[in-house]
Tab-separated table of C-alpha atoms and ligand atoms in Angstrom:
chain	number	residue	atom	x	y	z
A	1	MET	CA	0.000	0.000	0.000
A	2	ASN	CA	1.509	3.334	-0.973
A	3	THR	CA	1.866	6.187	1.506
A	4	SER	CA	-0.854	8.371	0.069
A	5	ARG	CA	-3.373	5.485	0.029
A	6	ARG	CA	-2.422	4.715	3.624
A	7	LYS	CA	-2.902	8.392	4.488
A	8	VAL	CA	-6.338	8.472	2.854
A	9	LEU	CA	-7.415	5.384	4.756
A	10	LYS	CA	-6.090	6.825	7.985
A	11	THR	CA	-7.940	10.069	7.356
A	12	LEU	CA	-11.104	8.107	6.828
A	13	GLY	CA	-10.333	6.103	9.977
A	14	LEU	CA	-10.495	2.805	8.104
A	15	THR	CA	-8.880	-0.406	9.148
A	16	ALA	CA	-7.021	-2.891	6.957
A	17	LEU	CA	-10.195	-5.033	6.938
A	18	ALA	CA	-12.009	-2.457	4.856
A	19	LEU	CA	-9.137	-2.296	2.420
A	20	PRO	CA	-10.039	-4.526	-0.545
A	21	THR	CA	-13.427	-2.971	-1.271
A	22	LEU	CA	-12.158	0.521	-0.756
A	23	ALA	CA	-9.091	0.028	-2.873
A	24	GLN	CA	-11.233	-1.354	-5.717
A	25	GLN	CA	-13.688	1.476	-5.360
A	26	ALA	CA	-10.956	4.093	-5.324
A	27	ALA	CA	-9.298	2.566	-8.373
A	28	ALA	CA	-12.585	2.608	-10.282
A	29	SER	CA	-13.337	6.153	-9.215
A	30	THR	CA	-10.042	7.836	-9.854
A	31	ALA	CA	-8.803	6.174	-13.048
A	32	MET	CA	-8.566	9.299	-15.173
A	33	PRO	CA	-8.077	8.803	-18.929
A	34	ALA	CA	-4.901	10.048	-20.572
A	35	ALA	CA	-5.243	13.595	-21.857
A	36	ASN	CA	-4.615	12.554	-25.480
A	37	ASP	CA	-7.072	9.643	-25.425
A	38	PRO	CA	-9.577	10.163	-28.305
A	39	GLN	CA	-12.240	8.758	-26.003
A	40	TYR	CA	-11.206	11.230	-23.299
A	41	TRP	CA	-14.527	13.020	-22.709
A	42	LYS	CA	-16.542	9.792	-22.915
A	43	LYS	CA	-14.344	8.393	-20.189
A	44	ILE	CA	-14.711	11.566	-18.143
A	45	ARG	CA	-18.493	11.176	-18.514
A	46	SER	CA	-18.206	7.721	-16.958
A	47	GLN	CA	-16.772	9.337	-13.808
A	48	PHE	CA	-20.267	10.730	-13.146
A	49	MET	CA	-23.160	8.727	-11.720
A	50	LEU	CA	-25.704	10.714	-13.722
A	51	ALA	CA	-28.160	8.206	-15.263
A	52	ASN	CA	-27.243	7.472	-18.875
A	53	ASP	CA	-30.798	7.841	-20.156
A	54	LYS	CA	-31.036	11.455	-18.976
A	55	VAL	CA	-29.320	14.587	-20.188
A	56	PHE	CA	-28.559	17.356	-17.723
A	57	PHE	CA	-28.276	20.922	-18.971
A	58	ASN	CA	-28.751	22.819	-15.718
A	59	PRO	CA	-25.538	23.138	-13.695
A	60	GLY	CA	-26.348	26.857	-13.567
A	61	THR	CA	-28.749	25.875	-10.774
A	62	VAL	CA	-27.004	22.904	-9.219
A	63	GLY	CA	-24.213	20.783	-10.650
A	64	VAL	CA	-23.569	17.070	-11.001
A	65	MET	CA	-21.200	15.472	-8.515
A	66	PRO	CA	-18.565	13.089	-9.879
A	67	LYS	CA	-18.649	9.654	-8.238
A	68	ILE	CA	-15.449	10.313	-6.291
A	69	VAL	CA	-17.150	13.292	-4.620
A	70	VAL	CA	-20.088	11.175	-3.497
A	71	ASP	CA	-17.726	8.415	-2.338
A	72	LYS	CA	-15.541	10.723	-0.266
A	73	MET	CA	-18.510	12.484	1.265
A	74	THR	CA	-20.444	9.367	2.192
A	75	ALA	CA	-17.350	7.523	3.446
A	76	HIS	CA	-16.683	10.383	5.820
A	77	ALA	CA	-20.297	10.589	6.977
A	78	ARG	CA	-20.126	6.867	7.729
A	79	TYR	CA	-16.818	7.304	9.525
A	80	LEU	CA	-18.276	10.011	11.749
A	81	ALA	CA	-21.296	7.885	12.573
A	82	GLU	CA	-19.093	4.971	13.581
A	83	HIS	CA	-16.092	6.665	15.138
A	84	VAL	CA	-17.095	9.985	16.640
A	85	ALA	CA	-16.076	8.565	20.040
A	86	ASP	CA	-12.459	8.563	18.826
A	87	TRP	CA	-12.542	12.320	18.933
A	88	ALA	CA	-10.688	13.422	22.057
A	89	TYR	CA	-11.561	17.021	21.171
A	90	LYS	CA	-8.193	18.350	22.339
A	91	ASP	CA	-6.521	16.574	19.389
A	92	ASP	CA	-5.295	18.842	16.627
A	93	ASN	CA	-6.962	16.666	14.003
A	94	LYS	CA	-10.413	17.711	15.261
A	95	GLU	CA	-11.114	19.343	11.945
A	96	GLU	CA	-12.017	15.907	10.651
A	97	PHE	CA	-15.087	15.881	12.897
A	98	ILE	CA	-16.857	19.204	12.614
A	99	SER	CA	-16.147	22.147	10.428
A	100	GLY	CA	-16.879	25.689	11.432
A	101	TYR	CA	-14.252	26.107	14.159
A	102	ASN	CA	-11.038	25.302	12.329
A	103	ASN	CA	-9.105	27.217	9.735
A	104	LEU	CA	-9.678	24.762	6.837
A	105	LEU	CA	-6.272	25.755	5.508
A	106	SER	CA	-5.978	22.912	3.044
A	107	ILE	CA	-9.262	23.639	1.247
A	108	ARG	CA	-8.757	27.408	1.391
A	109	THR	CA	-5.345	26.955	-0.209
A	110	LYS	CA	-6.901	25.006	-3.099
A	111	VAL	CA	-9.541	27.696	-3.570
A	112	GLY	CA	-6.811	30.342	-3.527
A	113	LYS	CA	-4.940	28.431	-6.215
A	114	LEU	CA	-8.077	28.261	-8.376
A	115	ILE	CA	-8.710	32.017	-8.307
A	116	ASN	CA	-5.135	33.269	-7.741
A	117	ALA	CA	-5.545	34.535	-4.182
A	118	GLN	CA	-3.636	34.171	-0.917
A	119	VAL	CA	-5.073	31.720	1.584
A	120	GLU	CA	-5.682	34.532	4.140
A	121	GLU	CA	-7.901	36.247	1.578
A	122	ILE	CA	-10.244	33.248	1.342
A	123	ALA	CA	-13.099	32.512	3.744
A	124	MET	CA	-15.283	29.454	3.363
A	125	THR	CA	-19.031	30.033	3.216
A	126	ASP	CA	-22.024	27.837	2.453
A	127	ASN	CA	-22.998	29.592	-0.768
A	128	VAL	CA	-22.927	32.872	-2.667
A	129	THR	CA	-25.866	34.351	-0.759
A	130	HIS	CA	-23.829	34.014	2.441
A	131	GLY	CA	-20.749	35.548	0.819
A	132	ILE	CA	-22.616	38.604	-0.451
A	133	SER	CA	-24.437	38.929	2.876
A	134	TYR	CA	-21.129	38.946	4.771
A	135	LEU	CA	-19.990	41.763	2.503
A	136	ALA	CA	-23.196	43.801	2.592
A	137	ASN	CA	-23.409	43.531	6.365
A	138	GLY	CA	-19.694	43.916	6.945
A	139	ILE	CA	-19.099	47.143	5.007
A	140	THR	CA	-19.800	50.358	6.889
A	141	LEU	CA	-22.001	52.761	4.896
A	142	LYS	CA	-23.992	55.797	5.948
A	143	PRO	CA	-27.489	56.914	4.872
A	144	GLY	CA	-27.374	58.356	1.363
A	145	ASP	CA	-24.369	56.288	0.271
A	146	GLU	CA	-25.115	54.439	-2.967
A	147	VAL	CA	-24.589	50.818	-3.890
A	148	LEU	CA	-24.705	50.355	-7.651
A	149	THR	CA	-25.764	47.151	-9.334
A	150	THR	CA	-27.491	45.993	-12.546
A	151	ASN	CA	-31.151	45.191	-13.110
A	152	GLN	CA	-30.232	41.533	-13.791
A	153	GLU	CA	-28.872	40.354	-10.462
A	154	HIS	CA	-29.944	37.202	-8.664
A	155	PRO	CA	-31.991	37.640	-5.435
A	156	GLY	CA	-29.071	36.078	-3.537
A	157	GLY	CA	-26.906	38.977	-4.705
A	158	ARG	CA	-29.553	41.678	-4.142
A	159	GLY	CA	-31.304	40.650	-0.937
A	160	SER	CA	-28.752	41.697	1.660
A	161	TRP	CA	-28.436	45.178	0.059
A	162	LEU	CA	-32.207	45.624	0.124
A	163	VAL	CA	-32.110	44.881	3.848
A	164	LYS	CA	-29.358	47.467	4.241
A	165	GLU	CA	-31.366	49.986	2.242
A	166	LYS	CA	-34.494	49.538	4.349
A	167	ARG	CA	-32.651	49.380	7.646
A	168	TYR	CA	-29.967	52.044	7.216
A	169	GLY	CA	-31.103	54.332	4.413
A	170	VAL	CA	-28.378	53.265	2.001
A	171	LEU	CA	-29.491	53.625	-1.646
A	172	PHE	CA	-29.477	50.497	-3.789
A	173	LYS	CA	-29.417	51.652	-7.397
A	174	GLU	CA	-29.984	49.337	-10.352
A	175	VAL	CA	-28.734	50.246	-13.811
A	176	THR	CA	-30.523	48.685	-16.784
A	177	ILE	CA	-28.324	46.572	-19.047
A	178	GLY	CA	-29.163	44.750	-22.266
A	179	LYS	CA	-30.655	41.326	-22.743
A	180	PRO	CA	-29.003	40.498	-24.991
A	181	ILE	CA	-26.024	42.711	-24.264
A	182	LYS	CA	-24.706	43.894	-27.654
A	183	ASN	CA	-21.049	44.107	-26.754
A	184	ALA	CA	-18.623	44.829	-23.927
A	185	ALA	CA	-18.449	48.562	-24.654
A	186	GLU	CA	-22.228	48.918	-24.354
A	187	VAL	CA	-22.480	47.373	-20.885
A	188	TYR	CA	-19.267	49.076	-19.720
A	189	ASN	CA	-20.648	52.506	-20.633
A	190	GLN	CA	-24.038	51.819	-19.064
A	191	ILE	CA	-22.470	50.893	-15.736
A	192	ILE	CA	-19.756	53.540	-15.657
A	193	SER	CA	-22.126	56.359	-16.538
A	194	ALA	CA	-24.357	55.415	-13.576
A	195	PHE	CA	-21.586	56.147	-11.043
A	196	THR	CA	-22.109	59.281	-8.957
A	197	PRO	CA	-20.006	60.884	-6.223
A	198	GLN	CA	-22.267	59.049	-3.740
A	199	THR	CA	-21.442	55.595	-5.189
A	200	LYS	CA	-19.433	53.746	-2.559
A	201	VAL	CA	-19.948	50.130	-3.632
A	202	LEU	CA	-20.363	48.372	-6.972
A	203	MET	CA	-21.852	44.874	-6.793
A	204	ILE	CA	-22.397	43.053	-10.098
A	205	SER	CA	-22.335	39.517	-11.423
A	206	HIS	CA	-19.176	38.440	-13.197
A	207	MET	CA	-21.480	36.347	-15.376
A	208	ILE	CA	-25.175	37.235	-15.566
A	209	SER	CA	-27.192	34.121	-14.653
A	210	GLY	CA	-30.194	35.052	-16.816
A	211	SER	CA	-28.208	35.441	-20.056
A	212	GLY	CA	-24.775	33.897	-19.527
A	213	ALA	CA	-23.108	37.209	-20.412
A	214	ILE	CA	-19.561	37.594	-19.124
A	215	LEU	CA	-19.213	41.239	-18.139
A	216	PRO	CA	-15.999	43.222	-18.807
A	217	VAL	CA	-15.313	43.205	-15.077
A	218	LYS	CA	-11.619	44.045	-15.274
A	219	GLU	CA	-12.294	47.312	-17.073
A	220	ILE	CA	-15.332	48.143	-14.929
A	221	CYS	CA	-13.449	47.459	-11.665
A	222	ALA	CA	-10.493	49.561	-12.828
A	223	GLU	CA	-12.718	52.584	-13.397
A	224	ALA	CA	-14.607	52.018	-10.126
A	225	SER	CA	-11.351	51.727	-8.159
A	226	ARG	CA	-10.085	54.927	-9.752
A	227	ARG	CA	-13.132	56.599	-8.181
A	228	GLY	CA	-12.578	54.930	-4.790
A	229	ILE	CA	-15.573	52.598	-5.157
A	230	PHE	CA	-15.409	49.214	-3.391
A	231	THR	CA	-15.972	46.492	-6.017
A	232	ILE	CA	-17.757	43.193	-5.348
A	233	LEU	CA	-18.311	40.483	-7.945
A	234	ASP	CA	-20.956	37.802	-7.694
A	235	GLY	CA	-19.260	34.717	-9.125
A	236	ALA	CA	-22.037	32.182	-8.629
A	237	GLN	CA	-21.885	31.234	-12.310
A	238	THR	CA	-18.149	31.441	-12.973
A	239	ILE	CA	-16.188	29.195	-10.615
A	240	GLY	CA	-15.310	25.980	-12.483
A	241	HIS	CA	-16.869	27.452	-15.629
A	242	ILE	CA	-14.517	30.201	-16.842
A	243	LYS	CA	-11.085	31.341	-15.705
A	244	VAL	CA	-11.259	33.579	-12.656
A	245	ASP	CA	-8.124	35.439	-11.614
A	246	VAL	CA	-9.059	37.931	-8.934
A	247	LYS	CA	-5.675	39.670	-9.039
A	248	ASP	CA	-5.910	40.204	-12.757
A	249	ILE	CA	-9.516	41.415	-12.473
A	250	GLY	CA	-8.548	43.738	-9.627
A	251	CYS	CA	-11.856	43.527	-7.719
A	252	ASP	CA	-11.953	44.122	-3.953
A	253	ALA	CA	-14.196	41.159	-3.192
A	254	TYR	CA	-15.565	38.077	-4.937
A	255	ALA	CA	-18.203	35.579	-3.785
A	256	GLY	CA	-18.455	32.174	-5.420
A	257	CYS	CA	-19.784	28.669	-4.963
A	258	PHE	CA	-18.746	25.157	-5.863
A	259	HIS	CA	-22.145	23.457	-6.042
A	260	LYS	CA	-22.898	24.650	-9.571
A	261	TRP	CA	-19.963	24.335	-11.978
A	262	VAL	CA	-17.380	22.548	-9.808
A	263	GLY	CA	-19.608	19.536	-9.042
A	264	ALA	CA	-19.176	19.842	-5.277
A	265	PRO	CA	-21.941	19.011	-2.784
A	266	ALA	CA	-24.589	21.670	-2.207
A	267	GLY	CA	-23.729	24.129	0.549
A	268	THR	CA	-20.162	24.955	-0.476
A	269	GLY	CA	-18.933	28.456	-1.259
A	270	PHE	CA	-16.296	31.056	-0.516
A	271	MET	CA	-15.714	34.746	-0.137
A	272	TYR	CA	-12.526	36.456	-1.305
A	273	VAL	CA	-11.536	39.889	-0.036
A	274	LYS	CA	-8.326	41.648	-1.051
A	275	GLN	CA	-5.756	41.603	1.741
A	276	ASP	CA	-5.663	45.352	2.403
A	277	LYS	CA	-9.478	45.626	2.521
A	278	LEU	CA	-10.152	42.690	4.847
A	279	LYS	CA	-9.509	44.403	8.160
A	280	ASP	CA	-12.330	46.883	7.510
A	281	ILE	CA	-15.021	44.249	6.992
A	282	TRP	CA	-17.001	43.335	10.122
A	283	THR	CA	-18.043	39.743	10.432
A	284	THR	CA	-21.737	38.848	10.434
A	285	VAL	CA	-21.646	35.367	11.921
A	286	ALA	CA	-19.418	35.685	14.955
A	287	SER	CA	-17.565	33.215	17.135
A	288	ALA	CA	-14.332	33.268	19.163
A	289	ARG	CA	-12.246	34.753	16.346
A	290	TRP	CA	-14.660	37.541	15.460
A	291	ASP	CA	-12.011	40.215	16.069
A	292	ASN	CA	-8.860	38.173	15.502
A	293	HIS	CA	-7.036	39.564	12.492
A	294	GLU	CA	-4.090	37.118	12.376
A	295	ASP	CA	-5.742	35.119	9.617
A	296	GLU	CA	-8.565	37.237	8.212
A	297	GLY	CA	-10.106	34.453	6.135
A	298	PHE	CA	-10.347	32.302	9.248
A	299	ARG	CA	-12.231	35.120	11.027
A	300	PHE	CA	-15.147	34.575	8.618
A	301	THR	CA	-14.635	30.838	8.133
A	302	GLN	CA	-15.262	30.248	11.836
A	303	ARG	CA	-19.039	30.238	11.716
A	304	GLY	CA	-20.232	27.525	14.121
A	305	THR	CA	-20.686	23.788	13.726
A	306	GLY	CA	-20.709	22.712	10.106
A	307	ASN	CA	-20.804	19.582	8.015
A	308	PHE	CA	-17.387	18.064	7.463
A	309	PRO	CA	-18.442	15.308	5.013
A	310	VAL	CA	-19.630	18.057	2.659
A	311	LEU	CA	-16.154	19.607	2.809
A	312	LYS	CA	-14.606	16.211	2.052
A	313	GLY	CA	-16.799	16.182	-1.046
A	314	LEU	CA	-15.701	19.706	-1.940
A	315	ASP	CA	-12.063	18.736	-1.504
A	316	ALA	CA	-12.546	15.794	-3.884
A	317	ALA	CA	-14.377	17.992	-6.406
A	318	LEU	CA	-11.493	20.499	-6.427
A	319	ASP	CA	-8.977	17.663	-6.862
A	320	PHE	CA	-11.074	16.298	-9.736
A	321	LEU	CA	-11.067	19.705	-11.422
A	322	PHE	CA	-7.306	20.132	-10.951
A	323	GLU	CA	-6.656	16.610	-12.208
A	324	ILE	CA	-8.405	17.285	-15.518
A	325	GLY	CA	-6.961	20.786	-15.584
A	326	PRO	CA	-9.195	23.854	-15.133
A	327	ASP	CA	-8.282	25.327	-18.534
A	328	ARG	CA	-9.216	22.109	-20.299
A	329	VAL	CA	-12.574	22.125	-18.466
A	330	TYR	CA	-13.280	25.763	-19.395
A	331	GLU	CA	-12.408	25.083	-23.037
A	332	ARG	CA	-14.650	22.041	-23.241
A	333	ILE	CA	-17.593	23.848	-21.645
A	334	LYS	CA	-17.219	26.724	-24.099
A	335	PHE	CA	-16.721	24.423	-27.081
A	336	LEU	CA	-20.069	22.733	-26.364
A	337	GLY	CA	-21.776	26.062	-25.642
A	338	ALA	CA	-20.523	27.507	-28.928
A	339	ARG	CA	-21.730	24.415	-30.806
A	340	LEU	CA	-25.196	24.966	-29.366
A	341	ARG	CA	-25.244	28.673	-30.213
A	342	THR	CA	-23.993	28.067	-33.758
A	343	GLY	CA	-26.874	25.637	-34.343
A	344	LEU	CA	-29.425	27.956	-32.746
A	345	ARG	CA	-28.348	30.899	-34.908
A	346	GLN	CA	-29.332	28.909	-37.984
A	347	GLN	CA	-32.963	28.771	-36.771
A	348	PRO	CA	-34.937	31.870	-37.862
A	349	LYS	CA	-37.625	31.328	-35.200
A	350	VAL	CA	-35.118	31.182	-32.359
A	351	LYS	CA	-34.269	34.295	-30.375
A	352	ILE	CA	-31.052	34.211	-28.348
A	353	PHE	CA	-30.715	36.375	-25.236
A	354	SER	CA	-27.028	35.602	-24.657
A	355	PRO	CA	-24.586	38.100	-26.197
A	356	ALA	CA	-23.929	37.847	-29.941
A	357	ASP	CA	-20.245	38.385	-29.189
A	358	GLU	CA	-18.803	34.910	-28.516
A	359	ALA	CA	-16.043	36.445	-26.375
A	360	MET	CA	-18.772	37.271	-23.831
A	361	CYS	CA	-20.204	33.723	-23.740
A	362	ALA	CA	-19.204	30.327	-22.374
A	363	GLY	CA	-21.462	27.483	-21.215
A	364	ILE	CA	-24.757	29.316	-20.646
A	365	THR	CA	-27.122	30.032	-23.536
A	366	VAL	CA	-30.541	31.571	-23.027
A	367	TYR	CA	-33.022	31.365	-25.906
A	368	ASN	CA	-36.627	30.863	-26.880
A	369	ILE	CA	-38.590	29.653	-29.887
A	370	GLU	CA	-41.260	31.975	-31.280
A	371	GLY	CA	-44.677	31.210	-29.766
A	372	LEU	CA	-43.430	29.154	-26.819
A	373	THR	CA	-43.021	29.930	-23.127
A	374	GLY	CA	-40.013	28.782	-21.151
A	375	ALA	CA	-42.096	26.243	-19.258
A	376	ALA	CA	-43.491	24.780	-22.505
A	377	LEU	CA	-40.037	24.535	-24.054
A	378	GLN	CA	-38.631	22.889	-20.942
A	379	ASP	CA	-41.457	20.339	-21.019
A	380	GLU	CA	-40.862	19.589	-24.704
A	381	PHE	CA	-37.181	18.883	-24.063
A	382	TRP	CA	-38.085	16.415	-21.347
A	383	LYS	CA	-40.875	14.761	-23.329
A	384	ARG	CA	-38.872	14.430	-26.540
A	385	GLY	CA	-35.356	13.810	-25.260
A	386	ARG	CA	-35.301	13.374	-21.452
A	387	MET	CA	-33.252	16.564	-21.500
A	388	ARG	CA	-33.214	19.050	-18.655
A	389	PRO	CA	-32.448	22.676	-19.423
A	390	ARG	CA	-34.196	25.154	-17.126
A	391	ALA	CA	-37.177	27.341	-17.937
A	392	SER	CA	-36.318	31.012	-17.808
A	393	GLY	CA	-39.779	32.621	-17.695
A	394	GLU	CA	-42.456	33.465	-20.260
A	395	VAL	CA	-40.271	35.453	-22.620
A	396	PHE	CA	-36.739	34.221	-22.188
A	397	GLY	CA	-37.351	30.550	-22.924
A	398	VAL	CA	-34.753	28.282	-21.400
A	399	ARG	CA	-31.331	28.599	-19.878
A	400	HIS	CA	-29.359	25.812	-21.486
A	401	CYS	CA	-25.992	25.055	-19.859
A	402	THR	CA	-23.254	22.804	-21.198
A	403	HIS	CA	-20.661	21.011	-19.085
A	404	ILE	CA	-17.981	18.347	-19.350
A	405	PHE	CA	-20.488	15.553	-18.708
A	406	ASN	CA	-22.324	16.589	-21.907
A	407	SER	CA	-21.346	15.453	-25.387
A	408	GLU	CA	-21.491	16.781	-28.948
A	409	GLU	CA	-24.231	14.204	-29.649
A	410	GLU	CA	-26.374	15.593	-26.836
A	411	ILE	CA	-26.021	19.112	-28.213
A	412	ASP	CA	-26.946	17.903	-31.705
A	413	LYS	CA	-29.991	16.037	-30.387
A	414	ALA	CA	-31.103	19.139	-28.518
A	415	LEU	CA	-30.724	21.167	-31.715
A	416	ALA	CA	-32.822	18.601	-33.591
A	417	ILE	CA	-35.587	19.067	-31.002
A	418	VAL	CA	-35.382	22.859	-31.402
A	419	ARG	CA	-35.551	22.477	-35.200
A	420	ALA	CA	-38.593	20.210	-34.987
A	421	LEU	CA	-40.381	22.583	-32.607
A	422	ALA	CA	-39.525	25.652	-34.681
A	423	ASN	CA	-40.905	23.995	-37.814
A	424	SER	CA	-44.072	22.576	-36.265
B	501	LIG	C1	-25.667	35.189	-10.193
B	501	LIG	C2	-26.120	34.423	-8.981
B	501	LIG	N1	-25.914	34.932	-7.765
B	501	LIG	C3	-26.263	34.274	-6.656
B	501	LIG	C4	-26.864	33.041	-6.724
B	501	LIG	C5	-27.215	32.339	-5.460
B	501	LIG	O1	-26.256	31.353	-5.214
B	501	LIG	P1	-26.301	30.444	-3.918
B	501	LIG	O2	-27.514	29.607	-4.029
B	501	LIG	O3	-25.010	29.698	-3.954
B	501	LIG	O4	-26.377	31.349	-2.744
B	501	LIG	C6	-27.118	32.453	-7.961
B	501	LIG	C7	-27.770	31.150	-8.083
B	501	LIG	O5	-28.209	30.721	-9.102
B	501	LIG	C8	-26.729	33.169	-9.136
B	501	LIG	O6	-26.928	32.670	-10.353
């Protein structure tokens, strides 16, 4: 038995008796295909437990966990149920038992690597709503100060600011942007020209969930910073989907999650705040370290008893992503998304609400067919192809996401359904 296998088993608290089944399971779960294997993506698909007779096009809501994620999470849940009495509490390895009190350095380091941040700049959260709430509650603003956002933000990004507006008289101002957005210059100008001397915070999505548009956040943040505006990006739709480099973007804060595009268990997210801005953010959920600034990310990560098996799943999901290679994942997602959009553009009765500029798109495409509602289109996909994109309201049809567990054939079958519906 090699050292790392022995370490894994020890972490899981497993005895030699459990070894054969676990070793077989692990071998089956982690056998990644070679990068140049022509069957590469088919073999990657087989790493997911997703039923073969169903097609999932909705990781924009919640993703699909690879088998290794489920295995690691359930093995740890089982371990806790059987061996919690082993926990002497004073031991330094107590982080294996409950999360919420420990610094989670290992996972925070992996998250930092993914988005190019220092570990102290990363706090673990349960989701994006928590991350944005920590920021909205933690930033000191006075009545009359403005928070600028777009008219296309998710309630999880907006809610905490609306509370702040009602409670403290801060103004939450929404600027209207296109759907579809024509190009980067258009949305840049709309946002920049809405800044006023009262604007103290800018909070926008890096990728708009209702259209899949990637905003020119680097340019927008640069102009906001020049005016002394604190910049926050909602990255619910970007992590594991497109490259995110917070240093290159230059934002002050970023909130993301892993349960959509990274394939981690639900209830996993993070908040990034730039080192020199962290000390000024008050914590919302407070425990012993509420005012301890030695490791700022830990100050927010310490948020009361949490679910360690879920973090084991997250850890495995991040390893899975790094093993394939994030860039390769982003390219594949975009390749499939572009294939879908190319096919849709050939259909005169199809209206696309994602940007026409491919540089602003990746794996999310929002479209409708003349005469249909989103709900009707969603139902047709299920009835005709056991395919699951997500309805996007009366007008905007469906939000159709592509990911590495999808194939070219699935995209082509979806396009055939669209063609049939458009011609019926
Ligand atoms: C842009 C955006 N922000 C925030 C959220 C909320 O994310 P969470 O459920 O992780 O809090 C979503 C979820 O779809 C989203 O798309």
